Amino acid sequence: MILKYPLTILFASLLIFNILDYLTTIYCLENIPNAYETNPWIKTPDEIFRFKILYGIPVGITGVLLAFLSERLRMRFRAKINSRFIDFWYYLWLAFVLVVFIDYIFTVAGNVSVIIRYG
């Protein structure tokens, strides 16, 4: 079942890691002296909340739904349409989301490392 929808699982994991990134970043900013956000667009906790929670969660949910829909349609029409073009774009999308997922793993791990070391 899990291997049947890899893109959906990755998008759901991205959504969870986005929330974990928000929580660990806010914890660092509020509890660790001299901690700062390196992203120049979201320097304050209000901006972090707005971008990661108010914008990030709806975008993440939309991504999960679109990924699930695309995987369902791809499986349904795969027997009728054997297109390498559709497979190419699906695997390209999957690779891009996998790279972003790996980046989020390192981001959250870095935040946790700062919390453990300095918190």
PDB file of C-alpha atoms in Angstrom, residues 15 18-19 49-64:
ATOM      1  CA  LEU A  15       3.900  18.518   5.477  1.00  0.00           C
ATOM      2  CA  ASN A  18       7.343  21.581   7.631  1.00  0.00           C
ATOM      3  CA  ILE A  19       5.494  21.632  10.952  1.00  0.00           C
ATOM      4  CA  PHE A  49       4.232  31.481  11.476  1.00  0.00           C
ATOM      5  CA  ARG A  50       2.640  33.124   8.455  1.00  0.00           C
ATOM      6  CA  PHE A  51       4.830  31.397   5.875  1.00  0.00           C
ATOM      7  CA  LYS A  52       5.254  27.967   7.447  1.00  0.00           C
ATOM      8  CA  ILE A  53       1.827  27.482   9.009  1.00  0.00           C
ATOM      9  CA  LEU A  54      -0.721  29.789   7.368  1.00  0.00           C
ATOM     10  CA  TYR A  55       0.697  29.304   3.870  1.00  0.00           C
ATOM     11  CA  GLY A  56       2.598  26.044   4.278  1.00  0.00           C
ATOM     12  CA  ILE A  57      -0.180  23.830   5.595  1.00  0.00           C
ATOM     13  CA  PRO A  58      -2.726  24.643   2.845  1.00  0.00           C
ATOM     14  CA  VAL A  59      -0.015  24.241   0.195  1.00  0.00           C
ATOM     15  CA  GLY A  60       1.041  20.939   1.787  1.00  0.00           C
ATOM     16  CA  ILE A  61      -2.515  19.607   1.914  1.00  0.00           C
ATOM     17  CA  THR A  62      -3.055  20.655  -1.703  1.00  0.00           C
ATOM     18  CA  GLY A  63       0.185  18.875  -2.630  1.00  0.00           C
ATOM     19  CA  VAL A  64      -0.930  15.680  -0.894  1.00  0.00           C
TER      20      VAL A  64
END
